[in-house]
Amino acid sequence: MYAELMPVAVQSVERAATILRLLAAEPEPVALSRIADAVGLAKGTTHGLLQTLLAVGFVEQDPNSARYRIAPAVFRLGAARIDLNLLRSRAINWTDALAARSGETTQVAAFRDGRVVTVHHLVPPNASGKALDGGPETPLHASALGKILLAHDVGAYRTIEGITLDPLTFHTITDKVRLDRELARVRDEGWAAEVEEHEPEMAAIAAPIRDHCGSVVAAVGVAGHRDRICDTRGRPRQALLTLVVRAGRSISRELGHGRRQ
Amino acid sequence: MTEYFVAALDQGTTSSRCMVFDRHGRMVSIAQRVHQQYFPGPGQVEHDAEQIWRMVCTIMPEAIADAGIDARQVVALGLTNQRETTVIWDRHTGRPVHRAIVWQDVRTADIVKTIARDIDAVDVTARTGLPLSTYFSGPRLRWLFEQNPSLRRPAERGDILFGTMDSWLLWNLTGGVDGGVHATDVTNASRTLLMNLETLDWDDKMLAIFDIPRSMLPQIRPTLGNFGTTQEPIEGIAVAAVIGDQQAALFGQTAFDAGAAKCTLGTGSFLLYNTGAEVVQSRHGLISTVAYAIDGEAPVYALEGSIAVAGALVDWCRTTLGFIDTSPEIETVANTVTDNGGCYIVPAFSGLLAPYWDNAAQGLVVGLTGYTSRGHLARAILEAVAFQVCDVVEAMNSDAGLSARSLAVDGGMTSNNLLMQTVANLLGVPVVRPMMTETVALGAAYAAGLSAAYWPDMAVLRRNWQRAAEWLPAIDDSRRTLELAHWHDAVRLTSEWGRARR
């Protein structure tokens, strides 16, 4: 019975899977000729398969080199993207508490459609930060929130590959090697900071928000005047850091992280 | 130095939560569980009171553990609850003898109709502040006795006890069958149709009308006062306040004085307007209720505009229409279009409460065309909430003889930016949200903390109030007038449809 129902293996699906495995194993984009060699097919056939994989969003092509690599969407297969309004509704109690405790502008942001999207933000009456409504977009490389997203979202990281990082202030990290080192630190320590990297005299601290699977889906943080956010050595104040990291953990728990419902 | 906290237990229509607050009124922890809704028939809604009590036993220790504190650091507990929901239970077994009949339930429509023939409606309202409606607890008790006459004898002996959700939980918290406190507070009692609004005691004439023995009723106490000490699930916490959820929200917004108002957007939506020491009788479909009473002081009253279906409509959309997985996603779907496409929804699921008080009205969706999309329906759902808020604000303005210059909002739905903008647009005045949207729990904590002298006075609490967000009207007057006219046409149709099918 079972044998009769077993369909014959579809060759092109097998080949597509081989290409995906190859690309997933390669840290750098791969040229068409190498892919064709690796799967043992003619370049024309391989090109056809790659075009289909491009069309379904499993593979992307590096615009400069025309080489292929695996698309970030493949890493997210099986993990539904969180609705941003749902995220706001789950976060609001904790962002309220964070804003009340810190007295600073509080923001939740996620990476969507190639940019940082503000999900929620509030400005306590005596906050030193200005309202973010209608303000400039949050730069990935020069903001605490952006660094959290860069550190954990391959899609976000890829948007800054191959482009020159704008120096927004004297302190902005524009060197990729330095930025990579900074992002590794962000992953290690579980928080990110920005000190006059986006705007002079302003600083911010951010922490990751994780979903029930543990994937980072957004970032939460506070921003304000450097003298209120940082100590005299220009390091984020420990008390504030603790508040932000805790808020990130609490929101993650609301989303089911480490909590069996 | 040991730090101290207050806790609030908020038993709502869809969930129960326990929150711990610090001296600045900032939330330290929250634990929450959703309970089951039972719909045994059209217009009928029930809860399992035992399930709710079991959840309370889980969330209280959880919230205290999450706060990283010891129960001895909790100086007082404030209990707040869904109002009018009716529980009857056996004093000796501690078990409910019927599922709790929820405030949205309209099974008592016939009882109310029959009683209305024999009595003077004006007298009822003068005594209780309320219209004769299925919304309140009294008719439900009568229904329970009519269903099961054998309950009457034990009720007369005091073996069967009645309570709204606060009394049921208080009794269990303070020992249950082993000497649990059988009491309620004035705010909850003022929602039964059985309490006299002036004497703040059970009204003999109302008890006679509904044929209810006094022996089964809880003792009515001031909102801020002594309600005993917890035995379960944690021993030794003073229950220092009991307050109905909407009155708690008024308290949480620090609307302590005459002239202050708030609108809470939760499962239902409720506008409360503080009228101070005076019982004001509305001429525009609002009800008179107790805002709070402090032991040894004169009570404070309020006018209330009650809307039965607000968040419940979004919830219905999620469970029944199924085009959203979670309620907040309604905003995502609504944002796929820029207007309602001519579609209007009137969610008269349990008739219409304020300001219409039409038990017979039935819900409808009008203006459907082939063009209508999910986005338009989602917009119409959010607008239905906003239009109803406009109706009760308009009634409040008429009663007060002046126009509100802004509206203070709170509750879970205030995280919906599109809804808040829509309310501002249709009201034509700014809508303001405080830093803490969970004002129900916050208000219960404030009441308990004041009662236990954790906070010295109301002025301290007022200073905690901070504005978190404000939405300004962004449509012109002619558009607003047109939209409201369409809504009122649709409301008229729900009444006509319901009347034709009685």
PDB file of N, CA and C in Angstrom, chain A residues 59-116:
ATOM      1  N   VAL A  59      16.371  32.152  -1.863  1.00  0.00           N
ATOM      2  CA  VAL A  59      17.736  32.504  -2.241  1.00  0.00           C
ATOM      3  C   VAL A  59      17.737  33.967  -2.625  1.00  0.00           C
ATOM      4  N   GLU A  60      18.846  34.649  -2.357  1.00  0.00           N
ATOM      5  CA  GLU A  60      18.957  36.010  -2.866  1.00  0.00           C
ATOM      6  C   GLU A  60      20.293  36.185  -3.579  1.00  0.00           C
ATOM      7  N   GLN A  61      20.342  37.254  -4.396  1.00  0.00           N
ATOM      8  CA  GLN A  61      21.525  37.459  -5.217  1.00  0.00           C
ATOM      9  C   GLN A  61      22.210  38.736  -4.759  1.00  0.00           C
ATOM     10  N   ASP A  62      23.512  38.640  -4.535  1.00  0.00           N
ATOM     11  CA  ASP A  62      24.270  39.819  -4.132  1.00  0.00           C
ATOM     12  C   ASP A  62      24.317  40.791  -5.312  1.00  0.00           C
ATOM     13  N   PRO A  63      23.816  42.005  -5.130  1.00  0.00           N
ATOM     14  CA  PRO A  63      23.684  42.925  -6.271  1.00  0.00           C
ATOM     15  C   PRO A  63      25.026  43.281  -6.908  1.00  0.00           C
ATOM     16  N   ASN A  64      26.103  43.296  -6.148  1.00  0.00           N
ATOM     17  CA  ASN A  64      27.400  43.701  -6.696  1.00  0.00           C
ATOM     18  C   ASN A  64      28.085  42.569  -7.465  1.00  0.00           C
ATOM     19  N   SER A  65      28.141  41.405  -6.828  1.00  0.00           N
ATOM     20  CA  SER A  65      28.914  40.315  -7.428  1.00  0.00           C
ATOM     21  C   SER A  65      28.048  39.377  -8.266  1.00  0.00           C
ATOM     22  N   ALA A  66      26.729  39.522  -8.180  1.00  0.00           N
ATOM     23  CA  ALA A  66      25.779  38.610  -8.850  1.00  0.00           C
ATOM     24  C   ALA A  66      25.872  37.189  -8.315  1.00  0.00           C
ATOM     25  N   ARG A  67      26.560  37.007  -7.176  1.00  0.00           N
ATOM     26  CA  ARG A  67      26.649  35.669  -6.581  1.00  0.00           C
ATOM     27  C   ARG A  67      25.402  35.389  -5.728  1.00  0.00           C
ATOM     28  N   TYR A  68      25.202  34.104  -5.422  1.00  0.00           N
ATOM     29  CA  TYR A  68      23.981  33.693  -4.719  1.00  0.00           C
ATOM     30  C   TYR A  68      24.266  33.348  -3.262  1.00  0.00           C
ATOM     31  N   ARG A  69      23.264  33.557  -2.437  1.00  0.00           N
ATOM     32  CA  ARG A  69      23.357  33.118  -1.043  1.00  0.00           C
ATOM     33  C   ARG A  69      21.959  32.817  -0.516  1.00  0.00           C
ATOM     34  N   ILE A  70      21.931  32.149   0.615  1.00  0.00           N
ATOM     35  CA  ILE A  70      20.640  31.754   1.195  1.00  0.00           C
ATOM     36  C   ILE A  70      19.940  33.009   1.728  1.00  0.00           C
ATOM     37  N   ALA A  71      18.612  33.075   1.583  1.00  0.00           N
ATOM     38  CA  ALA A  71      17.866  34.251   2.047  1.00  0.00           C
ATOM     39  C   ALA A  71      17.505  34.100   3.525  1.00  0.00           C
ATOM     40  N   PRO A  72      17.436  35.217   4.259  1.00  0.00           N
ATOM     41  CA  PRO A  72      17.115  35.137   5.700  1.00  0.00           C
ATOM     42  C   PRO A  72      15.765  34.482   5.973  1.00  0.00           C
ATOM     43  N   ALA A  73      14.858  34.566   4.981  1.00  0.00           N
ATOM     44  CA  ALA A  73      13.521  33.980   5.183  1.00  0.00           C
ATOM     45  C   ALA A  73      13.618  32.491   5.514  1.00  0.00           C
ATOM     46  N   VAL A  74      14.651  31.812   4.985  1.00  0.00           N
ATOM     47  CA  VAL A  74      14.785  30.379   5.231  1.00  0.00           C
ATOM     48  C   VAL A  74      15.032  30.105   6.717  1.00  0.00           C
ATOM     49  N   PHE A  75      15.790  31.012   7.355  1.00  0.00           N
ATOM     50  CA  PHE A  75      16.071  30.821   8.789  1.00  0.00           C
ATOM     51  C   PHE A  75      14.810  30.991   9.630  1.00  0.00           C
ATOM     52  N   ARG A  76      13.865  31.744   9.080  1.00  0.00           N
ATOM     53  CA  ARG A  76      12.653  32.021   9.858  1.00  0.00           C
ATOM     54  C   ARG A  76      11.525  31.053   9.548  1.00  0.00           C
ATOM     55  N   LEU A  77      11.781  30.089   8.655  1.00  0.00           N
ATOM     56  CA  LEU A  77      10.729  29.125   8.321  1.00  0.00           C
ATOM     57  C   LEU A  77      10.252  28.440   9.592  1.00  0.00           C
ATOM     58  N   GLY A  78       8.971  28.339   9.735  1.00  0.00           N
ATOM     59  CA  GLY A  78       8.448  27.671  10.924  1.00  0.00           C
ATOM     60  C   GLY A  78       8.250  28.605  12.089  1.00  0.00           C
ATOM     61  N   ALA A  79       8.876  29.772  12.054  1.00  0.00           N
ATOM     62  CA  ALA A  79       8.671  30.752  13.114  1.00  0.00           C
ATOM     63  C   ALA A  79       7.861  31.913  12.539  1.00  0.00           C
ATOM     64  N   ALA A  80       6.587  31.975  12.880  1.00  0.00           N
ATOM     65  CA  ALA A  80       5.725  33.027  12.349  1.00  0.00           C
ATOM     66  C   ALA A  80       6.214  34.377  12.851  1.00  0.00           C
ATOM     67  N   ARG A  81       6.178  35.387  11.998  1.00  0.00           N
ATOM     68  CA  ARG A  81       6.601  36.719  12.430  1.00  0.00           C
ATOM     69  C   ARG A  81       5.526  37.308  13.329  1.00  0.00           C
ATOM     70  N   ILE A  82       5.953  37.917  14.386  1.00  0.00           N
ATOM     71  CA  ILE A  82       4.979  38.457  15.335  1.00  0.00           C
ATOM     72  C   ILE A  82       4.301  39.695  14.748  1.00  0.00           C
ATOM     73  N   ASP A  83       2.995  39.789  14.970  1.00  0.00           N
ATOM     74  CA  ASP A  83       2.247  40.973  14.572  1.00  0.00           C
ATOM     75  C   ASP A  83       2.687  42.132  15.476  1.00  0.00           C
ATOM     76  N   LEU A  84       2.984  43.271  14.865  1.00  0.00           N
ATOM     77  CA  LEU A  84       3.556  44.369  15.653  1.00  0.00           C
ATOM     78  C   LEU A  84       2.545  44.999  16.613  1.00  0.00           C
ATOM     79  N   ASN A  85       1.255  44.953  16.246  1.00  0.00           N
ATOM     80  CA  ASN A  85       0.242  45.476  17.170  1.00  0.00           C
ATOM     81  C   ASN A  85       0.068  44.541  18.371  1.00  0.00           C
ATOM     82  N   LEU A  86       0.229  43.235  18.102  1.00  0.00           N
ATOM     83  CA  LEU A  86       0.206  42.269  19.204  1.00  0.00           C
ATOM     84  C   LEU A  86       1.396  42.533  20.129  1.00  0.00           C
ATOM     85  N   LEU A  87       2.547  42.785  19.517  1.00  0.00           N
ATOM     86  CA  LEU A  87       3.751  43.063  20.300  1.00  0.00           C
ATOM     87  C   LEU A  87       3.530  44.282  21.204  1.00  0.00           C
ATOM     88  N   ARG A  88       2.940  45.352  20.644  1.00  0.00           N
ATOM     89  CA  ARG A  88       2.701  46.552  21.450  1.00  0.00           C
ATOM     90  C   ARG A  88       1.779  46.235  22.621  1.00  0.00           C
ATOM     91  N   SER A  89       0.730  45.479  22.330  1.00  0.00           N
ATOM     92  CA  SER A  89      -0.240  45.194  23.389  1.00  0.00           C
ATOM     93  C   SER A  89       0.376  44.352  24.509  1.00  0.00           C
ATOM     94  N   ARG A  90       1.321  43.455  24.150  1.00  0.00           N
ATOM     95  CA  ARG A  90       1.978  42.642  25.179  1.00  0.00           C
ATOM     96  C   ARG A  90       3.046  43.443  25.941  1.00  0.00           C
ATOM     97  N   ALA A  91       3.602  44.431  25.257  1.00  0.00           N
ATOM     98  CA  ALA A  91       4.735  45.162  25.844  1.00  0.00           C
ATOM     99  C   ALA A  91       4.295  46.321  26.723  1.00  0.00           C
ATOM    100  N   ILE A  92       3.077  46.814  26.501  1.00  0.00           N
ATOM    101  CA  ILE A  92       2.704  48.135  27.023  1.00  0.00           C
ATOM    102  C   ILE A  92       2.817  48.259  28.543  1.00  0.00           C
ATOM    103  N   ASN A  93       2.427  47.213  29.285  1.00  0.00           N
ATOM    104  CA  ASN A  93       2.520  47.312  30.744  1.00  0.00           C
ATOM    105  C   ASN A  93       3.957  47.486  31.196  1.00  0.00           C
ATOM    106  N   TRP A  94       4.863  46.801  30.486  1.00  0.00           N
ATOM    107  CA  TRP A  94       6.262  46.827  30.896  1.00  0.00           C
ATOM    108  C   TRP A  94       6.957  48.087  30.409  1.00  0.00           C
ATOM    109  N   THR A  95       6.549  48.594  29.239  1.00  0.00           N
ATOM    110  CA  THR A  95       7.162  49.844  28.773  1.00  0.00           C
ATOM    111  C   THR A  95       6.660  51.005  29.630  1.00  0.00           C
ATOM    112  N   ASP A  96       5.385  50.949  30.040  1.00  0.00           N
ATOM    113  CA  ASP A  96       4.866  51.959  30.977  1.00  0.00           C
ATOM    114  C   ASP A  96       5.707  51.978  32.244  1.00  0.00           C
ATOM    115  N   ALA A  97       5.941  50.775  32.791  1.00  0.00           N
ATOM    116  CA  ALA A  97       6.699  50.678  34.042  1.00  0.00           C
ATOM    117  C   ALA A  97       8.139  51.149  33.831  1.00  0.00           C
ATOM    118  N   LEU A  98       8.715  50.795  32.677  1.00  0.00           N
ATOM    119  CA  LEU A  98      10.094  51.198  32.384  1.00  0.00           C
ATOM    120  C   LEU A  98      10.194  52.723  32.260  1.00  0.00           C
ATOM    121  N   ALA A  99       9.231  53.310  31.562  1.00  0.00           N
ATOM    122  CA  ALA A  99       9.239  54.769  31.402  1.00  0.00           C
ATOM    123  C   ALA A  99       9.049  55.464  32.748  1.00  0.00           C
ATOM    124  N   ALA A 100       8.146  54.905  33.576  1.00  0.00           N
ATOM    125  CA  ALA A 100       7.889  55.506  34.885  1.00  0.00           C
ATOM    126  C   ALA A 100       9.121  55.398  35.781  1.00  0.00           C
ATOM    127  N   ARG A 101       9.784  54.239  35.742  1.00  0.00           N
ATOM    128  CA  ARG A 101      10.951  54.043  36.601  1.00  0.00           C
ATOM    129  C   ARG A 101      12.153  54.839  36.138  1.00  0.00           C
ATOM    130  N   SER A 102      12.394  54.831  34.821  1.00  0.00           N
ATOM    131  CA  SER A 102      13.613  55.473  34.300  1.00  0.00           C
ATOM    132  C   SER A 102      13.410  56.971  34.121  1.00  0.00           C
ATOM    133  N   GLY A 103      12.154  57.370  33.867  1.00  0.00           N
ATOM    134  CA  GLY A 103      11.891  58.777  33.573  1.00  0.00           C
ATOM    135  C   GLY A 103      12.396  59.182  32.200  1.00  0.00           C
ATOM    136  N   GLU A 104      12.756  58.199  31.364  1.00  0.00           N
ATOM    137  CA  GLU A 104      13.319  58.506  30.044  1.00  0.00           C
ATOM    138  C   GLU A 104      12.403  58.033  28.920  1.00  0.00           C
ATOM    139  N   THR A 105      12.628  58.604  27.747  1.00  0.00           N
ATOM    140  CA  THR A 105      11.903  58.180  26.557  1.00  0.00           C
ATOM    141  C   THR A 105      12.102  56.681  26.346  1.00  0.00           C
ATOM    142  N   THR A 106      11.006  55.980  26.152  1.00  0.00           N
ATOM    143  CA  THR A 106      11.046  54.527  26.058  1.00  0.00           C
ATOM    144  C   THR A 106      10.499  54.101  24.698  1.00  0.00           C
ATOM    145  N   GLN A 107      11.163  53.138  24.089  1.00  0.00           N
ATOM    146  CA  GLN A 107      10.783  52.759  22.729  1.00  0.00           C
ATOM    147  C   GLN A 107      10.899  51.255  22.521  1.00  0.00           C
ATOM    148  N   VAL A 108       9.963  50.723  21.719  1.00  0.00           N
ATOM    149  CA  VAL A 108      10.066  49.341  21.260  1.00  0.00           C
ATOM    150  C   VAL A 108      10.177  49.400  19.741  1.00  0.00           C
ATOM    151  N   ALA A 109      11.140  48.689  19.174  1.00  0.00           N
ATOM    152  CA  ALA A 109      11.326  48.718  17.727  1.00  0.00           C
ATOM    153  C   ALA A 109      11.576  47.325  17.194  1.00  0.00           C
ATOM    154  N   ALA A 110      11.184  47.108  15.945  1.00  0.00           N
ATOM    155  CA  ALA A 110      11.415  45.826  15.280  1.00  0.00           C
ATOM    156  C   ALA A 110      11.943  46.104  13.879  1.00  0.00           C
ATOM    157  N   PHE A 111      12.519  45.080  13.258  1.00  0.00           N
ATOM    158  CA  PHE A 111      13.017  45.233  11.894  1.00  0.00           C
ATOM    159  C   PHE A 111      11.975  44.661  10.938  1.00  0.00           C
ATOM    160  N   ARG A 112      11.434  45.500  10.068  1.00  0.00           N
ATOM    161  CA  ARG A 112      10.414  45.073   9.116  1.00  0.00           C
ATOM    162  C   ARG A 112      10.651  45.709   7.763  1.00  0.00           C
ATOM    163  N   ASP A 113      10.515  44.919   6.715  1.00  0.00           N
ATOM    164  CA  ASP A 113      10.583  45.426   5.347  1.00  0.00           C
ATOM    165  C   ASP A 113      11.795  46.322   5.124  1.00  0.00           C
ATOM    166  N   GLY A 114      12.923  45.867   5.607  1.00  0.00           N
ATOM    167  CA  GLY A 114      14.165  46.565   5.307  1.00  0.00           C
ATOM    168  C   GLY A 114      14.475  47.766   6.161  1.00  0.00           C
ATOM    169  N   ARG A 115      13.659  48.012   7.231  1.00  0.00           N
ATOM    170  CA  ARG A 115      13.988  49.160   8.073  1.00  0.00           C
ATOM    171  C   ARG A 115      13.532  48.949   9.520  1.00  0.00           C
ATOM    172  N   VAL A 116      13.988  49.835  10.376  1.00  0.00           N
ATOM    173  CA  VAL A 116      13.584  49.772  11.780  1.00  0.00           C
ATOM    174  C   VAL A 116      12.217  50.444  11.922  1.00  0.00           C
TER     175      VAL A 116
END
